[in-house]
Structure formats: C-alpha cells, structure tokens
Amino acid sequence: MHRIAYIFPLLTAVLLLALFRNYDQWWIYPIMVVVVEFILWLIMRRASKTREYLSGFALNIQHHEPWVERVERTETYTDSRGNTRTRVVVDYRHHPDVWLMQLNTGYTIYLHPNAYNYYRELWATEQIWINPPHHNLVSGGGGQLYHWDKIYENAATHTYKGLYINYVANSSSIFRLDNVSKREAESLGLIDYPKFDREHLEHNVVLCSPKLPKWVKIADTTQRAFHLINAFNGARSQIHIFILIFDAAQGITTALKQQAYWKGGNKNEFVLCLGVDFSQIDTERSWEQNPLPQVKWSKAFSWCDAPRLESATESWFIEHKEFRLVDYAAWLRKNIGLWRRKEFVDFKYLGVTLSAGRRAVVAVTTTLFCIVMIVIICAVAVDNRRNDYHQDDRDYSGYGYTLLDRFILKH
C-alpha cells in the first residue's frame, strides 16, 4: 500500500508541466521525478527493514598508533596585479590513536583503551607488530595486534545491530499476532527490547519484568554465560537468545502477551519466558541464606518450523525447578544443535507492509518532496517570465496579463 507514494511525484510533474507549459525546459521534470523517486526508494527500503541483534566474539584486538597524512588541495587566489591564479596548498592532518576489535563475523568495532588493555593483559598472547594501510602517510603509523588466547571463558563478546526484511511483522496474514499497545504492555509488566549502547560491548540478555521487586537482580556471571553462547553460536547457528523473567503469579498467559508484544521475535531469536516464584525470599537475609526461587512455568517461542529447542527447554525446566540459569546455560550450550532458524524468505509471498508510524513518515516525506518540486518549477517559471519582460519592449500596463505577470511586474 505504501508504494502508492511513487505515483504522487509523477502526477505532480505532469500537472506542473500542463500548468506552466514551459516545454522548452521539459528536461527539468524527468530529472526531478527520477531524483525524488530514487530518494523515496531508499527511504522505503530502510523503512521496510527490522532491527535484529547479532553477536560475535573477538579474534583479535588492535592498536593503531598516531600518524600524519599529507593532504593536497587546490585553491584560487588573486595576485597583486588583480589576476586570478590557482596554487596547490599542502596540509598535514594528524590522526590520533585508534583501538579496534575484530570479530569472527567480519565486523570491526572501535574499542575503548581501557577495554583494550584489559583484554591484552587477560589474554597475555604474543604482541604482533602491524602496519595498517594509511593513505598519503608521511610519519607515524604502525601498531600492535593481540590474538585471542582461545580460552572460551576469556573471549571478548559484542552484540551489534543488523537489519533484515520482516515480512510477517505488519502483515495481515494468519502469522500476525495480536497487537499489544505500549500502555497494555506497561500494565502487564511486559519487557521491552534492550537498547544498543555504544559505550558497552554488551547489553543484558536476561531481562526482568518491571513488575518484579527491585531487589531481584541477575548476576553478571549469568549474563556472561549467555553472552558467550550468543557470541559463539550467533554466526554459526544464527541464533540470539533472550531470557525474560516474570512473576510466576502472573500466569503463563503473560508469555503469550510478551510474544505478541515482540511480534513473535526476530528471525534469529530464541526467547524463553520464565515464571519464577520469589515469594519465599526474605530480603532481610542474604541471597545465600534464602532458598532458591522456584520456576513455576516456562514458555519459549521462536519462528522455527520444528520447535525442538523450545520443547526440550520447557521439558528441562519441568525437571529442574530451581532457578539456576547458569545450569541451564551449560545444558543449552551442549544442545544448541536442536536449533534450526526459520528462513524468512519463505514469507516473501506476503510482501512488505510498513507499520502505521513508518507509513506516516513516507506520506509526510512524499508530500514535502512534492512541495519542493512545486517551488522549484514556480521559481523557474518566474525567472523565465521575468527575463521575457526584460527582453520585450511591449507595454504591459493594460489588463491582458495574468496574476503571475502582475506579481513579476510588481517585484
């Protein structure tokens, strides 16, 4: 439906040509239409894509030392005799230190120097001198590289944003889930996707419902266990795991609402919802002195054709009632082979449907482009008519001119 926007720039150009009849400058119209249609195509292409979470682990970290670049530019100047001349000016541009991390997915990120030093000392691998390629290098350069030490627990992991076309999310097909508004999600204590944070390598993947008490915290070691699973299996198995913790008293229907709120999840996501009973926890005592919370229900969802991992996970929590996510992570790492990601190209026949918000963006953008086209053609027409008046000796003081003529004569 959003593709109807492609018609309006073409209609605007046809109407403007019919109105102003400046056929000698016909070439302006197809150029404007092509430029506007291309920009609209880029906007719709981006609007049709959905964010997904991708993870990887570091193969190496690098430090690129400062270097100086020689930059030549040509400038025009006027000499003492008033003659215009050109000359080549040479500038020297300083580039500071850069710290990088190269992932197994081929993705390279900038790294904070503190993180670089941490992993350099943790891995304690051999330092390798490198010469990064620099254009027009005159001084400096060089750098150091450290490979990962191949120890699983020492791996540096990172999650970053990817984009893909989600044919199901806003479709009217039988695959579409119920719409859950932001207000309803807040009232039910549903969980939002974590935001990408450029200052940190990772975000939490074990997330707690806002309805849970503030003292319910997930240990860093637990988060780390699932970060490693995501990183080492993200590219190989195309999986990204989220674990969502709810109050068991809310019931398993909360998990179904969460699935609808996340629109079934992204194509590579395995989402596990757990209903945990924290009612036996005495906040006056330490966590070690309290009995372990109990998992009362579990519900996993994904887009897999054969939900083998979902079924096996739910069975595991039936047998293991104690809330020990580290134990589940160890089991999951051994059984990740049960996962087979759904190929979303199978849904291509549904076509691409934009959300209401993105359709509004496309509509507003199309309207603005059409207005810009009208302004450009009016400006060209006014300029042409003004030039005609300056080149014509006839008397325009009578009543035989249009409102456009009257405006031009006045200004």
Tab-separated table of C-alpha atoms in Angstrom:
chain	number	residue	atom	x	y	z
A	1	MET	CA	0.000	0.000	0.000
A	2	HIS	CA	2.867	2.377	0.792
A	3	ARG	CA	4.152	2.035	-2.774
A	4	ILE	CA	1.338	4.305	-3.962
A	5	ALA	CA	3.623	7.138	-2.855
A	6	TYR	CA	5.653	6.603	-6.042
A	7	ILE	CA	2.711	7.942	-8.085
A	8	PHE	CA	2.500	11.400	-6.499
A	9	PRO	CA	5.853	12.861	-7.695
A	10	LEU	CA	4.984	11.759	-11.257
A	11	LEU	CA	1.495	13.289	-11.027
A	12	THR	CA	2.954	16.495	-9.607
A	13	ALA	CA	5.392	16.780	-12.513
A	14	VAL	CA	2.642	16.178	-15.114
A	15	LEU	CA	0.343	18.782	-13.540
A	16	LEU	CA	3.122	21.364	-13.303
A	17	LEU	CA	4.073	20.829	-16.938
A	18	ALA	CA	0.446	21.220	-18.004
A	19	LEU	CA	0.060	24.366	-15.891
A	20	PHE	CA	3.204	26.269	-16.833
A	21	ARG	CA	3.707	24.829	-20.337
A	22	ASN	CA	7.435	25.512	-20.335
A	23	TYR	CA	8.043	22.745	-22.876
A	24	ASP	CA	11.455	24.129	-23.823
A	25	GLN	CA	12.672	23.101	-20.358
A	26	TRP	CA	10.973	19.710	-20.319
A	27	TRP	CA	14.163	18.007	-19.143
A	28	ILE	CA	13.749	19.511	-15.646
A	29	TYR	CA	10.687	17.365	-14.980
A	30	PRO	CA	12.113	13.867	-15.585
A	31	ILE	CA	15.261	14.792	-13.639
A	32	MET	CA	13.191	15.865	-10.626
A	33	VAL	CA	10.984	12.786	-10.826
A	34	VAL	CA	13.956	10.414	-11.057
A	35	VAL	CA	15.757	12.066	-8.124
A	36	VAL	CA	12.655	12.121	-5.905
A	37	GLU	CA	11.650	8.551	-6.787
A	38	PHE	CA	15.179	7.325	-6.024
A	39	ILE	CA	15.198	9.036	-2.621
A	40	LEU	CA	11.758	7.604	-1.851
A	41	TRP	CA	13.005	4.157	-2.841
A	42	LEU	CA	15.920	4.491	-0.394
A	43	ILE	CA	13.579	5.655	2.372
A	44	MET	CA	11.129	2.797	1.795
A	45	ARG	CA	13.935	0.277	1.577
A	46	ARG	CA	15.180	1.355	5.012
A	47	ALA	CA	11.649	1.624	6.435
A	48	SER	CA	10.877	-1.948	5.353
A	49	LYS	CA	13.725	-3.367	7.424
A	50	THR	CA	13.611	-4.519	11.030
A	51	ARG	CA	16.353	-4.387	13.619
A	52	GLU	CA	17.896	-7.610	14.844
A	53	TYR	CA	20.590	-8.456	17.385
A	54	LEU	CA	23.799	-10.028	16.093
A	55	SER	CA	26.646	-11.276	18.269
A	56	GLY	CA	30.226	-12.340	17.760
A	57	PHE	CA	33.481	-12.883	19.625
A	58	ALA	CA	36.821	-11.160	19.163
A	59	LEU	CA	39.519	-12.787	17.068
A	60	ASN	CA	41.986	-10.040	17.949
A	61	ILE	CA	42.376	-6.542	19.305
A	62	GLN	CA	44.487	-3.872	17.630
A	63	HIS	CA	46.112	-0.565	18.467
A	64	HIS	CA	46.862	1.795	15.586
A	65	GLU	CA	49.406	4.436	16.522
A	66	PRO	CA	49.073	8.152	15.624
A	67	TRP	CA	50.039	9.137	12.104
A	68	VAL	CA	50.263	12.209	9.886
A	69	GLU	CA	48.609	12.460	6.473
A	70	ARG	CA	49.779	14.761	3.682
A	71	VAL	CA	46.760	16.423	2.062
A	72	GLU	CA	46.976	18.482	-1.113
A	73	ARG	CA	44.262	20.909	-2.164
A	74	THR	CA	43.953	23.458	-4.944
A	75	GLU	CA	42.863	26.996	-4.101
A	76	THR	CA	42.135	30.078	-6.175
A	77	TYR	CA	43.590	33.483	-5.244
A	78	THR	CA	44.084	36.953	-6.690
A	79	ASP	CA	47.647	38.231	-7.033
A	80	SER	CA	48.866	41.820	-6.552
A	81	ARG	CA	48.026	42.696	-10.166
A	82	GLY	CA	44.440	41.542	-9.869
A	83	ASN	CA	44.946	38.326	-11.828
A	84	THR	CA	43.160	35.160	-10.730
A	85	ARG	CA	45.515	32.242	-10.221
A	86	THR	CA	45.497	28.761	-8.684
A	87	ARG	CA	48.023	27.103	-6.455
A	88	VAL	CA	48.496	23.802	-4.633
A	89	VAL	CA	48.429	24.049	-0.847
A	90	VAL	CA	49.785	21.229	1.287
A	91	ASP	CA	48.265	20.496	4.690
A	92	TYR	CA	49.345	17.949	7.258
A	93	ARG	CA	46.498	16.217	9.086
A	94	HIS	CA	47.091	14.481	12.399
A	95	HIS	CA	45.229	11.230	13.136
A	96	PRO	CA	45.094	10.065	16.787
A	97	ASP	CA	45.435	6.591	18.296
A	98	VAL	CA	42.737	4.075	17.413
A	99	TRP	CA	41.835	0.878	19.297
A	100	LEU	CA	39.911	-1.798	17.412
A	101	MET	CA	38.336	-5.202	17.955
A	102	GLN	CA	37.856	-7.581	15.023
A	103	LEU	CA	35.019	-10.097	15.428
A	104	ASN	CA	34.615	-13.545	13.927
A	105	THR	CA	31.647	-12.200	11.931
A	106	GLY	CA	33.933	-9.861	9.975
A	107	TYR	CA	32.611	-6.859	11.897
A	108	THR	CA	35.174	-4.424	13.337
A	109	ILE	CA	34.385	-2.016	16.154
A	110	TYR	CA	36.165	0.821	17.891
A	111	LEU	CA	37.312	-0.096	21.378
A	112	HIS	CA	37.883	1.981	24.492
A	113	PRO	CA	41.566	1.920	25.517
A	114	ASN	CA	40.627	0.564	28.964
A	115	ALA	CA	38.880	-2.425	27.349
A	116	TYR	CA	41.869	-2.903	25.036
A	117	ASN	CA	44.284	-3.005	27.983
A	118	TYR	CA	42.006	-5.350	29.925
A	119	TYR	CA	41.901	-7.988	27.191
A	120	ARG	CA	45.576	-7.511	26.330
A	121	GLU	CA	46.500	-8.391	29.903
A	122	LEU	CA	43.870	-11.135	30.197
A	123	TRP	CA	44.939	-12.963	27.047
A	124	ALA	CA	48.674	-12.382	27.544
A	125	THR	CA	49.353	-13.520	23.986
A	126	GLU	CA	52.303	-12.563	21.825
A	127	GLN	CA	52.426	-8.975	20.615
A	128	ILE	CA	52.453	-8.702	16.826
A	129	TRP	CA	53.655	-5.521	15.139
A	130	ILE	CA	51.432	-4.399	12.283
A	131	ASN	CA	51.478	-1.693	9.637
A	132	PRO	CA	47.909	-0.594	8.960
A	133	PRO	CA	47.456	0.894	5.461
A	134	HIS	CA	47.249	4.696	5.540
A	135	HIS	CA	46.725	6.961	2.533
A	136	ASN	CA	49.439	9.597	1.973
A	137	LEU	CA	51.308	8.650	5.139
A	138	VAL	CA	54.312	10.884	5.926
A	139	SER	CA	55.092	9.913	9.514
A	140	GLY	CA	53.893	7.700	12.345
A	141	GLY	CA	51.672	4.716	11.752
A	142	GLY	CA	52.313	1.184	12.847
A	143	GLY	CA	50.576	-0.617	15.670
A	144	GLN	CA	50.177	-3.756	17.733
A	145	LEU	CA	47.868	-6.753	17.487
A	146	TYR	CA	46.976	-9.400	20.072
A	147	HIS	CA	45.125	-12.591	19.202
A	148	TRP	CA	42.510	-14.162	21.444
A	149	ASP	CA	44.042	-16.861	23.665
A	150	LYS	CA	41.455	-19.478	22.515
A	151	ILE	CA	40.090	-19.882	26.057
A	152	TYR	CA	36.284	-19.900	25.931
A	153	GLU	CA	35.777	-18.085	29.235
A	154	ASN	CA	38.238	-15.319	28.251
A	155	ALA	CA	36.543	-14.420	24.974
A	156	ALA	CA	35.519	-10.827	24.356
A	157	THR	CA	31.967	-10.672	23.030
A	158	HIS	CA	29.961	-7.942	21.352
A	159	THR	CA	26.363	-7.506	20.207
A	160	TYR	CA	25.545	-5.106	17.397
A	161	LYS	CA	22.605	-4.147	15.228
A	162	GLY	CA	21.660	-5.845	11.990
A	163	LEU	CA	18.797	-5.186	9.570
A	164	TYR	CA	16.541	-7.576	7.645
A	165	ILE	CA	13.153	-7.555	5.944
A	166	ASN	CA	10.458	-8.888	8.260
A	167	TYR	CA	7.568	-9.896	6.007
A	168	VAL	CA	5.381	-11.001	8.934
A	169	ALA	CA	5.591	-8.135	11.428
A	170	ASN	CA	2.943	-5.835	9.960
A	171	SER	CA	1.183	-8.187	7.564
A	172	SER	CA	-2.484	-9.136	7.733
A	173	SER	CA	-1.711	-12.838	7.363
A	174	ILE	CA	-2.540	-15.655	9.733
A	175	PHE	CA	1.015	-15.402	11.115
A	176	ARG	CA	0.386	-11.973	12.557
A	177	LEU	CA	-0.090	-11.912	16.331
A	178	ASP	CA	-2.436	-9.737	18.362
A	179	ASN	CA	-1.485	-6.102	18.672
A	180	VAL	CA	-0.309	-5.146	22.170
A	181	SER	CA	-0.153	-1.409	22.829
A	182	LYS	CA	2.548	0.280	24.856
A	183	ARG	CA	0.031	1.093	27.590
A	184	GLU	CA	-1.146	-2.520	27.820
A	185	ALA	CA	2.463	-3.715	27.918
A	186	GLU	CA	3.204	-1.426	30.847
A	187	SER	CA	0.126	-2.576	32.743
A	188	LEU	CA	1.110	-6.235	32.262
A	189	GLY	CA	4.775	-5.677	33.106
A	190	LEU	CA	5.978	-6.788	29.680
A	191	ILE	CA	9.596	-6.287	28.710
A	192	ASP	CA	10.994	-4.012	26.008
A	193	TYR	CA	13.912	-4.904	23.812
A	194	PRO	CA	17.222	-3.664	25.259
A	195	LYS	CA	18.711	-0.612	23.597
A	196	PHE	CA	22.038	-0.680	21.802
A	197	ASP	CA	24.716	1.083	23.817
A	198	ARG	CA	27.879	2.175	22.017
A	199	GLU	CA	29.710	2.670	25.295
A	200	HIS	CA	29.467	-1.007	26.238
A	201	LEU	CA	30.285	-4.157	24.337
A	202	GLU	CA	27.179	-5.979	25.554
A	203	HIS	CA	23.662	-5.446	26.842
A	204	ASN	CA	21.732	-7.703	29.186
A	205	VAL	CA	20.069	-10.734	27.629
A	206	VAL	CA	18.443	-11.939	30.849
A	207	LEU	CA	15.779	-9.300	31.446
A	208	CYS	CA	13.381	-8.868	34.361
A	209	SER	CA	9.791	-7.699	34.243
A	210	PRO	CA	9.145	-4.240	35.746
A	211	LYS	CA	6.529	-5.957	37.931
A	212	LEU	CA	9.231	-7.851	39.833
A	213	PRO	CA	10.673	-6.361	43.050
A	214	LYS	CA	13.662	-4.079	42.588
A	215	TRP	CA	15.857	-6.391	44.629
A	216	VAL	CA	15.588	-9.146	42.003
A	217	LYS	CA	18.909	-8.944	40.198
A	218	ILE	CA	20.603	-11.189	37.655
A	219	ALA	CA	24.247	-11.918	38.405
A	220	ASP	CA	26.893	-10.765	35.948
A	221	THR	CA	28.168	-14.343	35.695
A	222	THR	CA	24.731	-15.418	34.474
A	223	GLN	CA	24.599	-12.662	31.870
A	224	ARG	CA	28.122	-13.571	30.797
A	225	ALA	CA	27.190	-17.241	30.288
A	226	PHE	CA	24.524	-16.316	27.744
A	227	HIS	CA	26.686	-13.639	26.112
A	228	LEU	CA	29.200	-16.378	25.321
A	229	ILE	CA	26.510	-18.678	23.900
A	230	ASN	CA	25.198	-15.883	21.675
A	231	ALA	CA	28.682	-14.900	20.543
A	232	PHE	CA	29.932	-18.387	19.659
A	233	ASN	CA	26.701	-19.532	18.027
A	234	GLY	CA	25.404	-16.263	16.593
A	235	ALA	CA	27.086	-16.570	13.207
A	236	ARG	CA	27.318	-20.368	13.080
A	237	SER	CA	23.769	-21.224	14.161
A	238	GLN	CA	22.176	-17.797	13.517
A	239	ILE	CA	20.669	-17.564	16.977
A	240	HIS	CA	20.306	-14.858	19.583
A	241	ILE	CA	18.928	-15.805	22.993
A	242	PHE	CA	16.809	-13.698	25.316
A	243	ILE	CA	15.569	-14.901	28.694
A	244	LEU	CA	12.684	-12.957	30.222
A	245	ILE	CA	11.849	-13.302	33.924
A	246	PHE	CA	8.299	-12.743	35.204
A	247	ASP	CA	6.484	-13.158	38.487
A	248	ALA	CA	5.007	-16.663	38.433
A	249	ALA	CA	1.711	-15.323	39.810
A	250	GLN	CA	1.082	-13.512	36.519
A	251	GLY	CA	0.498	-16.832	34.775
A	252	ILE	CA	1.759	-18.269	31.506
A	253	THR	CA	-0.623	-16.057	29.518
A	254	THR	CA	1.895	-13.269	30.194
A	255	ALA	CA	4.367	-15.120	27.985
A	256	LEU	CA	1.815	-15.218	25.173
A	257	LYS	CA	1.278	-11.475	25.545
A	258	GLN	CA	5.050	-10.968	25.509
A	259	GLN	CA	5.288	-12.978	22.292
A	260	ALA	CA	2.617	-10.768	20.727
A	261	TYR	CA	4.303	-7.612	22.055
A	262	TRP	CA	7.561	-8.606	20.371
A	263	LYS	CA	5.601	-9.678	17.272
A	264	GLY	CA	6.913	-13.191	17.539
A	265	GLY	CA	10.510	-12.059	17.895
A	266	ASN	CA	13.094	-11.545	15.175
A	267	LYS	CA	14.054	-14.297	12.768
A	268	ASN	CA	17.173	-15.317	14.703
A	269	GLU	CA	15.733	-15.061	18.215
A	270	PHE	CA	15.088	-17.793	20.726
A	271	VAL	CA	13.092	-16.215	23.550
A	272	LEU	CA	12.481	-18.013	26.827
A	273	CYS	CA	9.896	-16.669	29.278
A	274	LEU	CA	10.114	-17.950	32.862
A	275	GLY	CA	7.566	-17.536	35.653
A	276	VAL	CA	9.584	-17.523	38.876
A	277	ASP	CA	8.223	-17.563	42.429
A	278	PHE	CA	10.221	-15.151	44.608
A	279	SER	CA	7.650	-15.111	47.443
A	280	GLN	CA	9.814	-17.264	49.740
A	281	ILE	CA	12.738	-14.854	49.619
A	282	ASP	CA	13.427	-12.987	52.855
A	283	THR	CA	15.001	-9.661	51.919
A	284	GLU	CA	16.466	-9.323	55.429
A	285	ARG	CA	18.715	-12.296	54.776
A	286	SER	CA	21.466	-12.704	52.210
A	287	TRP	CA	20.774	-14.456	48.918
A	288	GLU	CA	22.863	-17.469	50.030
A	289	GLN	CA	20.787	-17.858	53.185
A	290	ASN	CA	17.495	-17.957	51.253
A	291	PRO	CA	16.029	-20.951	49.457
A	292	LEU	CA	16.392	-20.822	45.702
A	293	PRO	CA	13.377	-19.364	43.865
A	294	GLN	CA	11.251	-21.901	42.003
A	295	VAL	CA	10.390	-21.879	38.294
A	296	LYS	CA	6.642	-22.427	38.113
A	297	TRP	CA	6.191	-22.221	34.345
A	298	SER	CA	8.190	-21.751	31.166
A	299	LYS	CA	7.286	-20.786	27.631
A	300	ALA	CA	9.754	-20.492	24.735
A	301	PHE	CA	8.995	-19.049	21.322
A	302	SER	CA	10.727	-18.512	18.001
A	303	TRP	CA	9.920	-18.800	14.295
A	304	CYS	CA	11.404	-22.287	13.883
A	305	ASP	CA	9.431	-24.717	11.744
A	306	ALA	CA	10.344	-27.539	14.117
A	307	PRO	CA	10.473	-26.103	17.668
A	308	ARG	CA	12.736	-28.805	19.033
A	309	LEU	CA	14.796	-26.494	21.214
A	310	GLU	CA	11.638	-24.883	22.638
A	311	SER	CA	10.185	-28.261	23.610
A	312	ALA	CA	13.457	-29.526	25.068
A	313	THR	CA	13.912	-26.319	27.077
A	314	GLU	CA	10.418	-26.454	28.564
A	315	SER	CA	10.986	-30.116	29.484
A	316	TRP	CA	14.291	-29.204	31.140
A	317	PHE	CA	12.601	-26.664	33.399
A	318	ILE	CA	9.893	-29.183	34.325
A	319	GLU	CA	12.676	-31.420	35.651
A	320	HIS	CA	14.772	-28.578	37.134
A	321	LYS	CA	12.508	-26.361	39.205
A	322	GLU	CA	15.249	-24.409	40.962
A	323	PHE	CA	16.086	-21.067	39.411
A	324	ARG	CA	19.642	-21.843	38.262
A	325	LEU	CA	20.156	-20.153	34.910
A	326	VAL	CA	23.864	-20.980	34.862
A	327	ASP	CA	22.949	-24.682	34.858
A	328	TYR	CA	20.527	-24.092	32.010
A	329	ALA	CA	23.245	-22.221	30.089
A	330	ALA	CA	25.545	-25.245	30.406
A	331	TRP	CA	22.773	-27.512	29.112
A	332	LEU	CA	21.898	-25.105	26.303
A	333	ARG	CA	25.494	-24.893	25.128
A	334	LYS	CA	25.515	-28.685	24.629
A	335	ASN	CA	22.106	-28.820	22.954
A	336	ILE	CA	22.278	-25.781	20.689
A	337	GLY	CA	22.215	-28.174	17.728
A	338	LEU	CA	18.462	-28.553	18.262
A	339	TRP	CA	18.051	-25.058	16.810
A	340	ARG	CA	17.305	-24.519	13.116
A	341	ARG	CA	16.499	-20.943	12.174
A	342	LYS	CA	13.451	-20.232	10.044
A	343	GLU	CA	14.263	-18.854	6.599
A	344	PHE	CA	12.202	-15.665	6.373
A	345	VAL	CA	12.414	-15.760	2.591
A	346	ASP	CA	9.616	-18.343	2.931
A	347	PHE	CA	7.337	-15.425	3.873
A	348	LYS	CA	8.295	-13.315	0.874
A	349	TYR	CA	4.955	-14.009	-0.783
A	350	LEU	CA	3.325	-11.868	1.948
A	351	GLY	CA	5.064	-8.776	0.609
A	352	VAL	CA	6.323	-5.874	2.698
A	353	THR	CA	3.860	-3.971	4.876
A	354	LEU	CA	5.028	-0.932	6.823
A	355	SER	CA	3.851	-0.071	10.303
A	356	ALA	CA	1.451	2.864	10.750
A	357	GLY	CA	4.261	5.084	12.008
A	358	ARG	CA	6.523	4.333	9.074
A	359	ARG	CA	3.678	4.805	6.597
A	360	ALA	CA	3.129	8.250	8.123
A	361	VAL	CA	6.829	9.056	7.643
A	362	VAL	CA	6.641	8.003	3.981
A	363	ALA	CA	3.470	10.093	3.457
A	364	VAL	CA	4.970	13.222	5.039
A	365	THR	CA	8.228	12.800	3.118
A	366	THR	CA	6.373	12.361	-0.185
A	367	THR	CA	4.318	15.496	0.484
A	368	LEU	CA	7.421	17.519	1.257
A	369	PHE	CA	9.122	16.350	-1.926
A	370	CYS	CA	6.082	17.317	-3.987
A	371	ILE	CA	6.082	20.766	-2.374
A	372	VAL	CA	9.772	21.151	-3.185
A	373	MET	CA	9.051	20.208	-6.814
A	374	ILE	CA	6.302	22.863	-6.977
A	375	VAL	CA	8.606	25.523	-5.504
A	376	ILE	CA	11.395	24.683	-7.969
A	377	ILE	CA	9.106	24.831	-11.012
A	378	CYS	CA	7.472	28.075	-9.811
A	379	ALA	CA	10.911	29.632	-9.309
A	380	VAL	CA	11.990	28.577	-12.809
A	381	ALA	CA	8.740	29.889	-14.327
A	382	VAL	CA	9.027	33.231	-12.540
A	383	ASP	CA	12.643	33.610	-13.636
A	384	ASN	CA	11.750	32.779	-17.243
A	385	ARG	CA	8.809	35.211	-17.278
A	386	ARG	CA	10.906	37.994	-15.751
A	387	ASN	CA	13.564	37.502	-18.426
A	388	ASP	CA	10.857	37.699	-21.104
A	389	TYR	CA	9.674	41.046	-19.736
A	390	HIS	CA	13.167	42.492	-19.723
A	391	GLN	CA	13.706	41.425	-23.354
A	392	ASP	CA	10.295	42.629	-24.611
A	393	ASP	CA	9.508	46.304	-25.470
A	394	ARG	CA	5.713	45.901	-25.399
A	395	ASP	CA	3.532	47.860	-22.968
A	396	TYR	CA	2.172	45.639	-20.173
A	397	SER	CA	0.184	48.388	-18.474
A	398	GLY	CA	-3.165	47.067	-19.727
A	399	TYR	CA	-5.354	44.282	-18.453
A	400	GLY	CA	-4.029	41.475	-20.626
A	401	TYR	CA	-1.680	39.876	-18.169
A	402	THR	CA	-2.181	37.159	-15.565
A	403	LEU	CA	-1.759	37.257	-11.815
A	404	LEU	CA	1.720	35.748	-12.258
A	405	ASP	CA	2.555	38.581	-14.695
A	406	ARG	CA	1.220	41.150	-12.250
A	407	PHE	CA	3.370	39.702	-9.437
A	408	ILE	CA	6.510	39.733	-11.577
A	409	LEU	CA	5.959	43.296	-12.774
A	410	LYS	CA	5.453	44.456	-9.200
A	411	HIS	CA	8.591	42.802	-7.912
